């Protein structure tokens, strides 16, 4: 958890990428808000963490499943993907959709509805590029776009 806070990760993207049971840290980096490419200590820490995590799941798979390693890893990946959605409804997607809807254009509302109908599924490359990404840095401090609150 400390490593995730230190790197500032998008949790949805992080856990979905982790669901692919990566061999190395590169796929997880798409969830990092902090660029770790020039921070050897962080890169090594993440590499060590991933190594320990993979060792733990390998030992758990061996103990619990008595199956081949590849089959048990695939089963774990599938199970993780069933509980870690690829797409989540984020306020910074909703604000533009609401603004357009207020002008009579419901295109984004319908698009979001379609994407969120099956948030665990792999969808088109276009959908992934548009909705499977970190929040743009320029939106972090803008009220009403930055965070969904409990009262939203």
Short mmCIF file of N, CA and C in Angstrom, two decimals, residues 22 26 47 61 91 116 130:
data_model
loop_
_atom_site.label_atom_id
_atom_site.label_comp_id
_atom_site.label_asym_id
_atom_site.label_seq_id
_atom_site.Cartn_x
_atom_site.Cartn_y
_atom_site.Cartn_z
N UNK A 22 1.12 -10.04 -14.65
CA UNK A 22 2.28 -9.65 -15.46
C UNK A 22 3.58 -10.28 -14.97
N UNK A 26 6.22 -3.31 -16.25
CA UNK A 26 5.81 -2.39 -17.32
C UNK A 26 4.30 -2.25 -17.49
N UNK A 47 9.62 -3.84 -8.74
CA UNK A 47 10.06 -5.13 -9.26
C UNK A 47 10.10 -6.18 -8.16
N UNK A 61 -1.23 -21.30 -5.68
CA UNK A 61 -1.76 -22.13 -6.76
C UNK A 61 -1.31 -23.58 -6.61
N UNK A 91 -16.19 10.79 -12.75
CA UNK A 91 -16.84 12.09 -12.87
C UNK A 91 -16.31 12.89 -14.06
N UNK A 116 -20.52 1.10 -19.84
CA UNK A 116 -20.74 0.68 -18.46
C UNK A 116 -21.72 -0.47 -18.33
N UNK A 130 -10.25 5.67 -24.99
CA UNK A 130 -11.05 6.78 -24.47
C UNK A 130 -11.38 6.63 -22.99
#
